[in-house]
Short mmCIF file of C-alpha atoms and ligand atoms in Angstrom, two decimals:
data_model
loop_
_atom_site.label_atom_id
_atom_site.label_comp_id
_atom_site.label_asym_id
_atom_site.label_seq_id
_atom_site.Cartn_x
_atom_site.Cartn_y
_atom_site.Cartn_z
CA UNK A 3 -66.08 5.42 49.97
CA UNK A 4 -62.94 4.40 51.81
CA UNK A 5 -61.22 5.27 55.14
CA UNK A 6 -58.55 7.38 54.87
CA UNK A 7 -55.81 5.86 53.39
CA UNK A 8 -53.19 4.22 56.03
CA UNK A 9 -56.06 4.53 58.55
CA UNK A 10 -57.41 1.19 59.88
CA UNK A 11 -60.87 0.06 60.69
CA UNK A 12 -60.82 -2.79 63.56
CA UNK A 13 -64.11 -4.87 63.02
CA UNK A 14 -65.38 -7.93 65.05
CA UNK A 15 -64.39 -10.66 66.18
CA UNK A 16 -61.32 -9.10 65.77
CA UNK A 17 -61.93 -5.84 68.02
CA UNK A 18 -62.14 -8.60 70.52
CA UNK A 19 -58.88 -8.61 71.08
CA UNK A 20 -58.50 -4.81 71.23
CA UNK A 21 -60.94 -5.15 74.62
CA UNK A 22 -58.47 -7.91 75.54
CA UNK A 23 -55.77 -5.64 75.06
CA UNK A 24 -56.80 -2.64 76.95
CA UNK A 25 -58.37 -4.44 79.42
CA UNK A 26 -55.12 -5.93 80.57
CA UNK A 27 -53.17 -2.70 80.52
CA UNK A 28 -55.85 -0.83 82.12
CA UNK A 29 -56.22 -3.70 85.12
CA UNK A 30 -51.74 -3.21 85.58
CA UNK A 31 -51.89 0.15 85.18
CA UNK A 32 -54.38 0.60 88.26
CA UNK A 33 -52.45 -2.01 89.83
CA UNK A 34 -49.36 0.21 90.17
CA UNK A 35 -51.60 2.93 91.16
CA UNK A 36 -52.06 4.99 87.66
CA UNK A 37 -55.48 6.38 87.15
CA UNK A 38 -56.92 6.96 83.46
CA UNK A 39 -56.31 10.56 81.66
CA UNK A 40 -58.53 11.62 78.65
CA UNK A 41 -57.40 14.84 76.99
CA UNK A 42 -58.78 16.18 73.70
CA UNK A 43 -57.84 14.61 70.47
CA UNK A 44 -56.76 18.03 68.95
CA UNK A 45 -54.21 20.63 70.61
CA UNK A 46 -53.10 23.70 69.75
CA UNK A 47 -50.11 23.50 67.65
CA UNK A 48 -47.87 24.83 69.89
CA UNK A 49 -48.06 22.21 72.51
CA UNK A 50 -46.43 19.60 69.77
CA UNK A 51 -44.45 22.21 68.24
CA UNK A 52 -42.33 22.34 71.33
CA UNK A 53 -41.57 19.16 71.61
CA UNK A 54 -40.59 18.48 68.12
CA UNK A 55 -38.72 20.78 66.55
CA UNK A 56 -36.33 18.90 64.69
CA UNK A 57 -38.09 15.79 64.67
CA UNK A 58 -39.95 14.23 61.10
CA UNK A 59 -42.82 13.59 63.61
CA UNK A 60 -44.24 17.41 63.64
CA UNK A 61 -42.28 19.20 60.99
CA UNK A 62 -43.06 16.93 58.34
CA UNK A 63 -46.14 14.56 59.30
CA UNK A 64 -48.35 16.63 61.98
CA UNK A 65 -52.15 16.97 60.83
CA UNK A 66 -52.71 20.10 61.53
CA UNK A 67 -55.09 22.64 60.52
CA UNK A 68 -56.74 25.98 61.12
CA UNK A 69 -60.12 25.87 62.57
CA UNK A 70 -63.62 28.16 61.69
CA UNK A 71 -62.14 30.82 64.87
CA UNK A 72 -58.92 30.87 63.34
CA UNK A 73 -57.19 28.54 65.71
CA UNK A 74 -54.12 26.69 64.45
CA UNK A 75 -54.90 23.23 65.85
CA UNK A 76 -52.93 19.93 65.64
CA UNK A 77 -54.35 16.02 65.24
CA UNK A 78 -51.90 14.90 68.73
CA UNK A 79 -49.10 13.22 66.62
CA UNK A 80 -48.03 11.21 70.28
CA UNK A 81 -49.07 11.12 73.89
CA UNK A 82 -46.39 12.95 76.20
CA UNK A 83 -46.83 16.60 75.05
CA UNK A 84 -51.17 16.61 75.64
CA UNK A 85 -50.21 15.11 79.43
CA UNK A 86 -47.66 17.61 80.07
CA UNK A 87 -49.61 20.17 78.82
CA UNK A 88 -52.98 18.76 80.92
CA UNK A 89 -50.52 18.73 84.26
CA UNK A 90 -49.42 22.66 83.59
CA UNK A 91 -53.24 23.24 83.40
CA UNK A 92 -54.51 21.73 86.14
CA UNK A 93 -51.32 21.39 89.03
CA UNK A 94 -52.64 18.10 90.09
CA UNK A 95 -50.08 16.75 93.17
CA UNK A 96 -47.00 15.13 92.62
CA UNK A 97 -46.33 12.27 91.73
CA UNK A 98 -49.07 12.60 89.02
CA UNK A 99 -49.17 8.76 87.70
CA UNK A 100 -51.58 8.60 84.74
CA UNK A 101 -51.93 6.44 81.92
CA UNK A 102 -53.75 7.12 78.66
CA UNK A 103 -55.19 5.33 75.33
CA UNK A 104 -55.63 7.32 72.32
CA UNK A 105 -55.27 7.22 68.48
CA UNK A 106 -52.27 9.30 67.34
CA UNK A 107 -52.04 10.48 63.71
CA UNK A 108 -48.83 10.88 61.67
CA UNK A 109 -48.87 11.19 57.44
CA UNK A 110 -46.09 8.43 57.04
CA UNK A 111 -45.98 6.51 54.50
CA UNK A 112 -47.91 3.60 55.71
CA UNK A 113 -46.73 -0.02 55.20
CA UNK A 114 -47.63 -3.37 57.60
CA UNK A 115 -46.92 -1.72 61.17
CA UNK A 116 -46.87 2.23 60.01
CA UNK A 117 -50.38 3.32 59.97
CA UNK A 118 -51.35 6.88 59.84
CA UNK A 119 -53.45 6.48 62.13
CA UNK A 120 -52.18 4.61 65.49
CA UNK A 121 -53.47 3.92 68.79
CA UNK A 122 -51.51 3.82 71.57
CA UNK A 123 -51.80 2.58 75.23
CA UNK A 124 -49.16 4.67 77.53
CA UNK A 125 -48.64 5.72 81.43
CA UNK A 126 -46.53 8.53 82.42
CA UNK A 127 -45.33 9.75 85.83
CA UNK A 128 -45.24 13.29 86.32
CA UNK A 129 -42.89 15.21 88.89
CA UNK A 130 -40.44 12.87 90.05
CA UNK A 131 -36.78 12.41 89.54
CA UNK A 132 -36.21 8.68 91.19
CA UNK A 133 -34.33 6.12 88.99
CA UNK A 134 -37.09 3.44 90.80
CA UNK A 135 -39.43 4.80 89.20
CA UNK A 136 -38.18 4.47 85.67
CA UNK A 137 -37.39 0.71 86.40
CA UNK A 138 -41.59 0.95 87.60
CA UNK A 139 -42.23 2.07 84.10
CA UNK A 140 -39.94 -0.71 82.32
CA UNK A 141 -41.42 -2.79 84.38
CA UNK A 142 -45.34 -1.86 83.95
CA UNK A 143 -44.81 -2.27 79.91
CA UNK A 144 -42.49 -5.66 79.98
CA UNK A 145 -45.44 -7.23 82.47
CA UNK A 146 -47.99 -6.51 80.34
CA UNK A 147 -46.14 -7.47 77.28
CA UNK A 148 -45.78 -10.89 78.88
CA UNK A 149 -49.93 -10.74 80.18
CA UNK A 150 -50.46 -10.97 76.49
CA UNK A 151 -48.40 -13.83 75.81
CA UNK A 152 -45.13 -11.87 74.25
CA UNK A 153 -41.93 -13.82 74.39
CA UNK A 154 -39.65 -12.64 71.70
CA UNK A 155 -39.29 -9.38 72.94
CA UNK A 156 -35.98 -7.46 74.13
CA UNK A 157 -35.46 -4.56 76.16
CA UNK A 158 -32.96 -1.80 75.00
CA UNK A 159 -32.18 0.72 77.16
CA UNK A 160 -29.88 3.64 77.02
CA UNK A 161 -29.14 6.83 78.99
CA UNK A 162 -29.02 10.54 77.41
CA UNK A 163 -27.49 12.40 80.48
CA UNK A 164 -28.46 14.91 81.61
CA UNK A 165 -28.22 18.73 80.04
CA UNK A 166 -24.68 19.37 80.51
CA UNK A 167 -23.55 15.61 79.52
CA UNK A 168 -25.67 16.23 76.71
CA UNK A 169 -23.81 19.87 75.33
CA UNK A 170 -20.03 17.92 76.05
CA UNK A 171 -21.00 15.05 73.80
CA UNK A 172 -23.46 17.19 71.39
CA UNK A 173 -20.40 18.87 70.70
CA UNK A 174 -18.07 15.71 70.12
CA UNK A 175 -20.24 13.90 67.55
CA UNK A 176 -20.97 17.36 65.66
CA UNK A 177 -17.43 17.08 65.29
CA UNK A 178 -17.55 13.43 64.17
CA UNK A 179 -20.44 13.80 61.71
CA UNK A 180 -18.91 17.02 60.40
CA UNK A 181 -15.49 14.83 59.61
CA UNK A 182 -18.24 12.25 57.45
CA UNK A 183 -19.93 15.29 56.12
CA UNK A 184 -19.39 14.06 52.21
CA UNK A 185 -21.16 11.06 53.74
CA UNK A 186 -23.82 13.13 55.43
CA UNK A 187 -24.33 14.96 52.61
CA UNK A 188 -27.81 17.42 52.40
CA UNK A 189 -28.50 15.74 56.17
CA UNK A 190 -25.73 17.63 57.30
CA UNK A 191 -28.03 20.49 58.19
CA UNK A 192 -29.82 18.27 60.67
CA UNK A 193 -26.71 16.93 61.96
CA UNK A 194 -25.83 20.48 63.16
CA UNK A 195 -29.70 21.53 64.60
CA UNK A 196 -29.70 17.92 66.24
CA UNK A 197 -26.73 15.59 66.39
CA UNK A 198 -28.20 13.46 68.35
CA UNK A 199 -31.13 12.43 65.89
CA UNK A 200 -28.43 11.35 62.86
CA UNK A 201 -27.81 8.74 65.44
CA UNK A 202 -30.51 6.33 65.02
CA UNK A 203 -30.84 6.57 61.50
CA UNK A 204 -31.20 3.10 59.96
CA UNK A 205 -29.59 4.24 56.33
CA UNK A 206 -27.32 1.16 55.08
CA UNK A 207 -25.04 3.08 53.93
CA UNK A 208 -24.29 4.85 57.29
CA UNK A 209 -24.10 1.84 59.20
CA UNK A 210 -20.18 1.97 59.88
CA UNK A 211 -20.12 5.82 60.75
CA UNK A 212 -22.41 5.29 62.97
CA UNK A 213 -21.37 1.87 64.54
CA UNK A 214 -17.70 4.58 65.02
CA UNK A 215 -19.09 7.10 66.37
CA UNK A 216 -18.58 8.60 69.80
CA UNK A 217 -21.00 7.17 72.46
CA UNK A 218 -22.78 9.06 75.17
CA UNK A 219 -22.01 6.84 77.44
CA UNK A 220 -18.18 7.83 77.84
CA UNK A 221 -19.79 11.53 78.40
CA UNK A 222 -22.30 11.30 81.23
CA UNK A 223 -21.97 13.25 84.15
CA UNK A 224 -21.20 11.52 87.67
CA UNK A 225 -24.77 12.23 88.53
CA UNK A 226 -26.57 10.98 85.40
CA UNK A 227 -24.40 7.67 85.36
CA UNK A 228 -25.50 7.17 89.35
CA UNK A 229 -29.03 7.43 87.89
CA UNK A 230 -28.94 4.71 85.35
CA UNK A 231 -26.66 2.29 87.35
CA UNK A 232 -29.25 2.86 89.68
CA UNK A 233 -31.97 1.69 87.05
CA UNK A 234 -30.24 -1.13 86.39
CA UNK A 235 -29.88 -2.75 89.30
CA UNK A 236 -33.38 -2.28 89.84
CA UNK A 237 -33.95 -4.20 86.49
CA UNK A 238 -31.54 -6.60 87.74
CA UNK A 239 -33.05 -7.05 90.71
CA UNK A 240 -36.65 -7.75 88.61
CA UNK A 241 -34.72 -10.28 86.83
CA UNK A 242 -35.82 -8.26 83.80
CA UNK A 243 -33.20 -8.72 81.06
CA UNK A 244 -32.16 -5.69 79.22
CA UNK A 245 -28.91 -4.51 76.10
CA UNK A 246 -27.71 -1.31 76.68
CA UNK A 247 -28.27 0.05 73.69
CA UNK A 248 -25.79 3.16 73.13
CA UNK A 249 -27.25 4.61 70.07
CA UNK A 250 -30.44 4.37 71.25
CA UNK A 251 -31.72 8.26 71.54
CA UNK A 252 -35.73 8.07 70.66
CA UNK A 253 -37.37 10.13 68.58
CA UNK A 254 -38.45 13.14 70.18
CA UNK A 255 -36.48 16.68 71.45
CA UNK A 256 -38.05 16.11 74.94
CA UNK A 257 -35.97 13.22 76.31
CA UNK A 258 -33.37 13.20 78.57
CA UNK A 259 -31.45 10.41 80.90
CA UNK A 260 -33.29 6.99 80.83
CA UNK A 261 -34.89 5.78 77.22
CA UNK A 262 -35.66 2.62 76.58
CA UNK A 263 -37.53 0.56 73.24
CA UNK A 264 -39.26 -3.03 73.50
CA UNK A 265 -38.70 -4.51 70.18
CA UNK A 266 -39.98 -7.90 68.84
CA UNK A 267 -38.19 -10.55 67.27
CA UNK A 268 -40.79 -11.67 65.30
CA UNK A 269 -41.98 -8.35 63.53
CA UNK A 270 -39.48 -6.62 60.24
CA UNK A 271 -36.99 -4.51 62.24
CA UNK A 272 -38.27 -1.03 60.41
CA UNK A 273 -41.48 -1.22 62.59
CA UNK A 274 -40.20 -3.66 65.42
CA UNK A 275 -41.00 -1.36 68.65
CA UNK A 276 -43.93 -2.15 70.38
CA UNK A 277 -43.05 0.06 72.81
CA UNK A 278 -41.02 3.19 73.39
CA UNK A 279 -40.33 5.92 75.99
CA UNK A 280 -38.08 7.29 78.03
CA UNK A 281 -37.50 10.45 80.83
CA UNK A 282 -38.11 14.21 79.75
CA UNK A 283 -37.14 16.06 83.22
CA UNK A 284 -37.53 19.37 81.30
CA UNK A 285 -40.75 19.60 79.33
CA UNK A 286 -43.22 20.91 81.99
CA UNK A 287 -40.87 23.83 82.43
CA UNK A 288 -40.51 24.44 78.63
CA UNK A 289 -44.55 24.33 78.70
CA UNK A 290 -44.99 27.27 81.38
CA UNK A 291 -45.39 24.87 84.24
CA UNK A 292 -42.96 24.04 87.59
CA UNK A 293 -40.25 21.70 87.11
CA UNK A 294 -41.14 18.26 87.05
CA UNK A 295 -38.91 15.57 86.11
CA UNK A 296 -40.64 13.26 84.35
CA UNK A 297 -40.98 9.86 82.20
CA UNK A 298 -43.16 7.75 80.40
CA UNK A 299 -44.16 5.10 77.52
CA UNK A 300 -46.14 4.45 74.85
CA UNK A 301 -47.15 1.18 73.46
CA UNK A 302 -48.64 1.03 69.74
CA UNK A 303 -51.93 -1.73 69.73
CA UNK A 304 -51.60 -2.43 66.06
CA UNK A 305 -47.83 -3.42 66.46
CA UNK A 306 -48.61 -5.42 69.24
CA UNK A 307 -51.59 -7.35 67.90
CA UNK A 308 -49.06 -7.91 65.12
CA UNK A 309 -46.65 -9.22 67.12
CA UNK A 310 -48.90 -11.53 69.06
CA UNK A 311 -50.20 -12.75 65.41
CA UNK A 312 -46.29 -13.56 64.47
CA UNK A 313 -45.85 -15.17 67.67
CA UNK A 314 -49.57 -17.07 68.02
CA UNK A 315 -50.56 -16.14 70.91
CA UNK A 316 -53.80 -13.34 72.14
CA UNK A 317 -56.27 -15.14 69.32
CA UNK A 318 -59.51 -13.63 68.41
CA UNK A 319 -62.24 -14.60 70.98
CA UNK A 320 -64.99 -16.83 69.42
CA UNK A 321 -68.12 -14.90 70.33
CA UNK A 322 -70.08 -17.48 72.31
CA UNK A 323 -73.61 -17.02 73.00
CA UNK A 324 -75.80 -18.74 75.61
CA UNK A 325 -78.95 -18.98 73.84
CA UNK A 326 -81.02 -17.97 71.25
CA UNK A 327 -84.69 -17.62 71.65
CA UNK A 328 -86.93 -18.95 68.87
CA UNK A 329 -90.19 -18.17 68.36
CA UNK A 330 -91.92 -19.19 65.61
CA UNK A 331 -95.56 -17.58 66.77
CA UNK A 332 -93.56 -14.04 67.02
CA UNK A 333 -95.18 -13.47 70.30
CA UNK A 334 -94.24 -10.60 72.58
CA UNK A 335 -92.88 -12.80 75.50
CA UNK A 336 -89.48 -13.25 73.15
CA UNK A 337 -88.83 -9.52 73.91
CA UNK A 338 -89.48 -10.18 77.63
CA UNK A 339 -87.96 -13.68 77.33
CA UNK A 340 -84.66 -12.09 75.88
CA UNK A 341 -84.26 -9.32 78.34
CA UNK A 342 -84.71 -11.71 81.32
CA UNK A 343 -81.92 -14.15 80.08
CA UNK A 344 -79.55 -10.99 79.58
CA UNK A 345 -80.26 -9.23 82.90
CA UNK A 346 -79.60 -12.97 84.79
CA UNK A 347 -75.92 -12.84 82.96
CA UNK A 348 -76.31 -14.69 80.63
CA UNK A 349 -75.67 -14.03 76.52
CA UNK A 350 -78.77 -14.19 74.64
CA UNK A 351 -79.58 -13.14 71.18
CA UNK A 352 -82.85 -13.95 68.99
CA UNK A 353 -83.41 -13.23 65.17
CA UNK A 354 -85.50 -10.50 64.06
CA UNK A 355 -88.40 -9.88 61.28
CA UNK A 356 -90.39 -12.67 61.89
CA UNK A 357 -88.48 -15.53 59.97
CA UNK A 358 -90.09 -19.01 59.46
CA UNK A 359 -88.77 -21.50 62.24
CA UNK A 360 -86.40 -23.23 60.04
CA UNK A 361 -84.28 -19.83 59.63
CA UNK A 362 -84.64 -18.51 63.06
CA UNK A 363 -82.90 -22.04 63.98
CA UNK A 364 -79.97 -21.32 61.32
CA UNK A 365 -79.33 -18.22 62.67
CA UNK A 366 -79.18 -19.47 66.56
CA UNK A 367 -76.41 -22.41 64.90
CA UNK A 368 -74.51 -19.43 62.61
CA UNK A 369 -74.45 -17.50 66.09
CA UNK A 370 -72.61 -20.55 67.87
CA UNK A 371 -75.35 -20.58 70.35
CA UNK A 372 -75.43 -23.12 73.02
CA UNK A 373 -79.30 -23.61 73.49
CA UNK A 374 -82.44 -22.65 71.40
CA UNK A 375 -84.90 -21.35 73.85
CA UNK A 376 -88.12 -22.30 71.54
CA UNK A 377 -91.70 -20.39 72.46
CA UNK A 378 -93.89 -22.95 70.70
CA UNK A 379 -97.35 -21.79 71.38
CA UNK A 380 -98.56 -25.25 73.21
CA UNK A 381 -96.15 -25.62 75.45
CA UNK A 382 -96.35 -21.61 76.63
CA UNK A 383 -100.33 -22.19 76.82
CA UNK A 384 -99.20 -24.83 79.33
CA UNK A 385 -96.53 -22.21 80.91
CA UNK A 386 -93.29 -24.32 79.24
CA UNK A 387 -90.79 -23.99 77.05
CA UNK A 388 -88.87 -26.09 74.95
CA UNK A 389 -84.86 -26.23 75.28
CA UNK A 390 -82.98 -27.95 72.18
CA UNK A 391 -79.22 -28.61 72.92
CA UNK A 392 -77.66 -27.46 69.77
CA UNK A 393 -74.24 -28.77 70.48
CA UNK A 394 -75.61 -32.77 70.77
CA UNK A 395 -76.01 -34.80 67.84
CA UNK A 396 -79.33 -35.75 67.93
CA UNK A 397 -80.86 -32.34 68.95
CA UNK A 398 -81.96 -33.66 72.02
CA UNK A 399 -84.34 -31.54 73.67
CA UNK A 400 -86.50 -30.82 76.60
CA UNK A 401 -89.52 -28.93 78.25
CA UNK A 402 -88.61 -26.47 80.89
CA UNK A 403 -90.82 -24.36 82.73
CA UNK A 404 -90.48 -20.89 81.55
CA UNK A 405 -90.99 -19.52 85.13
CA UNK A 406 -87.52 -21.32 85.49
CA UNK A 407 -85.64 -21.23 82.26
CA UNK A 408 -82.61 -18.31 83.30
CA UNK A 409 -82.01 -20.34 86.63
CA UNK A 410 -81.65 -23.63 84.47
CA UNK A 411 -79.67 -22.20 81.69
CA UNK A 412 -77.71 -20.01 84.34
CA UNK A 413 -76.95 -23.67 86.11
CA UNK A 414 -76.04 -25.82 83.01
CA UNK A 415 -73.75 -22.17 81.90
CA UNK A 416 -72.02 -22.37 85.32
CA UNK A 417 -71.25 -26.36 85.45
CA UNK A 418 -69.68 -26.43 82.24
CA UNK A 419 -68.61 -22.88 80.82
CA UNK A 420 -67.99 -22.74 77.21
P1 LIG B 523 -43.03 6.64 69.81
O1 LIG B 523 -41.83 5.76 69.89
O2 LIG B 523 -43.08 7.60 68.69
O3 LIG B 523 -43.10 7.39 71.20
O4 LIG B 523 -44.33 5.75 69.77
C1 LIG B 523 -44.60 4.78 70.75
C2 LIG B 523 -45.06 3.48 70.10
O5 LIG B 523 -46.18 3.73 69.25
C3 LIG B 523 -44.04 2.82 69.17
O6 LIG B 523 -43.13 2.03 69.91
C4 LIG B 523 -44.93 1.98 68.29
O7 LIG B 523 -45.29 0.78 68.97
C5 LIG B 523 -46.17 2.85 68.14
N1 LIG B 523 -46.16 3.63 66.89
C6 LIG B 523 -45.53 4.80 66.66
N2 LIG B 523 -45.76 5.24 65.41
C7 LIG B 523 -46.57 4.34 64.82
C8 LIG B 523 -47.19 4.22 63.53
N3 LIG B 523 -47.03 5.14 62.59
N4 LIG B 523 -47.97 3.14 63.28
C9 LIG B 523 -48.16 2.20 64.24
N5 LIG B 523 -47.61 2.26 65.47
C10 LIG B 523 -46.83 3.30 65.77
C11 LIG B 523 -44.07 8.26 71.57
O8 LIG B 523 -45.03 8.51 70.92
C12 LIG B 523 -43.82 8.85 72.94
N6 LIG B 523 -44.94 9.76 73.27
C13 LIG B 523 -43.68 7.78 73.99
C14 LIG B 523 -43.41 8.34 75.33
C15 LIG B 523 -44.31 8.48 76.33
N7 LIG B 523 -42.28 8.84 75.77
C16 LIG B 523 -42.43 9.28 77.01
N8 LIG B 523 -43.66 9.10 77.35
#
C-alpha cells in the first residue's frame, strides 16, 4: 500500500525540521500577540464555495464529498475561509489576531513543490482596516523567513483597490482581453466571470498581452492609494525591501487592497511562493457575520523546507542522545535506571529483548549516544555503575556510583553540550 498519490509522508530525522519550523513561527507569532486557532479539517462546502467561485482552487480541485447524514462536506482547500467562518461563529473581540497550521488538500497535478496534500503555517487579523497592520503581517512572514535562514527571497506586493476601483478597472481590462479575444480563445469565458484572474496567468504565449495590459494601479481610488502608500512607508520604514508587483492579484475571489507573495530565488518559478496573502475586507460579511476588514497569510512548509534545502541552510537535526543504558544481566533497575536519566533532562534510550552485550553496545554507537551507562552485576552488588565514553578512542571508562549517575551525566551534559 501507498499514500495517496501527491500526498507526502515526513519521517525522521527529517520531521525534525518540521518541529524546527513550527516552532519558530509559533514563538513570532505569540510574539506579535497572535494566539493559536484549530478549526476542523472538513467544512461544509459552502464556506469554500464562497470564496472561490471562479477560482481552479474549489471548482476544479476541492475534495469534497457527501457524508453518511447527507452532508456535503469539503477537505479545507486553504486557511482564510475556516477562520472567517470560526470568527462569524463565535464573535470573538476585535482585533481577532490568530494564526493557524494545518494540511490543506487540492487534486493538482503534483510535481516537486505541488503536493496534494500541503501544510501550511498562516496568521490572520480579523476586524481591522489599518494599513500598519498589513505591514505587521509582511513583516511577521519576512522575519520568520529570515529565523530560518532564507536569503534569496523577494517581496512582491500589489494593491487591488478597493470595490469601486475594482468595477472601473474590471471594466477596462474586460475591454482589453475582449480586443485579444482570438488570443484568449475558450478562456475568454473566464475573462468575462473574472478579469482579474487572466491576469496572473503564466501561459508563454500570453506574456506580451499581459505585460500591455491596463494596470490597477492607474485605477485606485484616492482612498485605496492612501492605504498602500501608507503600507509602504511602513515597509520602508522596516527597511524591508519590496517590487510592486502590478499584476500581482492572488488566487482567490476574497481579496481586496493589499496582496503580497514571498517568492524564492532558488526554487523553479511555477512553485516559487513560499508565502502568499493579502486583505479580504469583505468576506465576514459575505459569510453572515459583521463587517470586518481583514488580512492574512499563508506560508506552505514543504516549499519552504525546499527552499532552505536549495539555499543550505535549516539542516536536519542529528538526533543526539545522552546515554544508553546497557545491561547485560537484563535486570529490572534498567527500567528504573532509564526513567531516572529521562525525568533529570537528560536523553536516554536502552535496547530492548534482552540482546547479548556486544549488540546492546552497537545499538548505543548506531544511536550516536554519548555514554553507555553499563549495569554489570558486580559493580551494582557493590551499588556502582560503569560509564564507557563512547566518543574517546580507547573506550575509556569509569565506575560511578549509581546513587549519583544523572547528577554526573547531567554535569559532564551541561559543561560541554553536544
Ligand atoms: P495560497 O497562495 O493558495 O494562499 O497558498 C499559500 C501558500 O501555500 C503558497 O504560497 C505556497 O507556499 C503554499 N501552497 C499552496 N498550494 C500548494 C501546493 N499545492 N503544494 C505545496 N504548497 C502549496 C492561501 O491559501 C490563502 N489562504 C492565504 C491567505 C491567508 N490569504 C489571506 N490569508
Amino acid at each position: 500500500m501507498r499514500a495517496p498519490k501527491g500526498m507526502l509522508d515526513v519521517l525522521p530525522p527529517e520531521s525534525s525540521r518540521w518541529i524546527d519550523v513550527v516552532t519558530r513561527f509559533a514563538s513570532r507569532a505569540e510574539r506579535f500577540g497572535y494566539g493559536l486557532l484549530l478549526t476542523p479539517i472538513v467544512e461544509h462546502y459552502e464556506v469554500f464555495a464562497r470564496v472561490g467561485e471562479t477560482t481552479d482552487v474549489v471548482r476544479k480541485e476541492m475534495y469534497d464529498f457527501v457524508d453518511r447524514g447527507g452532508r456535503r462536506l469539503a477537505l479545507r482547500p486553504e486557511g482564510t475561509a475556516p477562520v472567517v467562518r470560526a470568527f462569524v461563529q463565535h464573535r470573538p473581540a476585535t482585533p481577532w489576531k490568530v494564526w493557524y497550521l494545518a494540511p490543506n488538500f487540492r487534486a493538482e497535478q503534483p510535481q516537486a513543490g505541488r503536493y496534494r496534500q500541503h501544510w501550511q503555517l498562516g496568521a490572520e487579523v480579523i476586524g481591522i482596516d489599518d494599513p500598519d497592520v498589513d505591514v505587521e503581517m509582511i513583516e511577521l512572514l519576512w522575519g520568520f523567513c529570515a529565523d530560518l535562514g532564507l536569503r534569496n527571497v523577494r517581496l512582491l506586493v500589489n494593491s487591488m483597490g478597493d470595490a469601486e476601483s475594482r468595477t472601473r478597472y474590471r471594466d477596462v481590462l474586460i475591454d482589453y482581453w475582449r480586443a485579444h479575444a482570438a488570443l484568449i480563445g475558450g478562456e475568454m469565458e473566464r475573462a468575462d466571470a473574472n478579469p482579474l484572474r487572466i491576469l496572473d496567468s503564466k501561459r508563454p504565449d500570453w506574456a506580451d498581452m499581459l505585460e500591455r495590459a491596463p494596470q490597477l494601479g492607474e485605477y485606485l481610488s484616492d482612498e485605496s492609494a492612501a492605504h498602500f502608500a501608507r503600507v509602504q512607508e511602513g515597509l520602508q520604514s522596516l527597511g524591508i525591501s519590496f517590487e510592486i508587483a502590478p499584476r500581482l492579484v492572488r488566487g482567490f475571489d476574497y481579496y481586496t487592497s493589499t496582496v503580497f507573495e514571498l517568492a524564492s530565488g532558488a526554487l523553479d518559478v511555477a512553485q516559487n511562493a513560499i508565502g502568499g496573502g493579502g486583505r479580504y475586507d469583505r468576506l465576514a460579511q459575505e459569510m453572515g457575520g459583521p463587517p470586518a476588514p481583514s488580512i492574512g497569510f499563508g506560508s506552505g512548509i514543504e516549499r519552504l523546507l525546499l527552499a532552505c534545502d536549495a539555499e543550505g541552510v535549516l539542516p536536519a537535526a542529528v538526533a543526539r542522545l545522552d546515554a544508553f543504558v546497557v545491561d547485560p544481566g537484563g535486570s529490572v533497575d534498567t527500567v528504573h535506571l532509564l526513567a531516572e536519566l529521562r525525568e533529570s533532562g537528560l536523553a536516554a534510550d536502552r535496547a530492548y529483548g534482552n540482546r547479548p552485550m556486544k549488540k546492546q553496545m552497537a545499538a548505543a554507537d548506531k544511536a550516536g549516544a554519548r555514554w553507555a551507562v553499563i549495569l554489570f552485576e558486580r559493580e551494582a552488588g557493590r551499588g556502582m555503575v560503569v560509564v564507557r565514553d563512547l566518543r574517546s578512542e580507547d573506550g575509556a571508562q569509569q565506575e560511578v556510583p549509581r546513587a549519583e549517575i544523572a547528577a554526573w551525566l547531567r554535569m559532564r551534559k551541561d559543561e560541554a553540550p553536544s
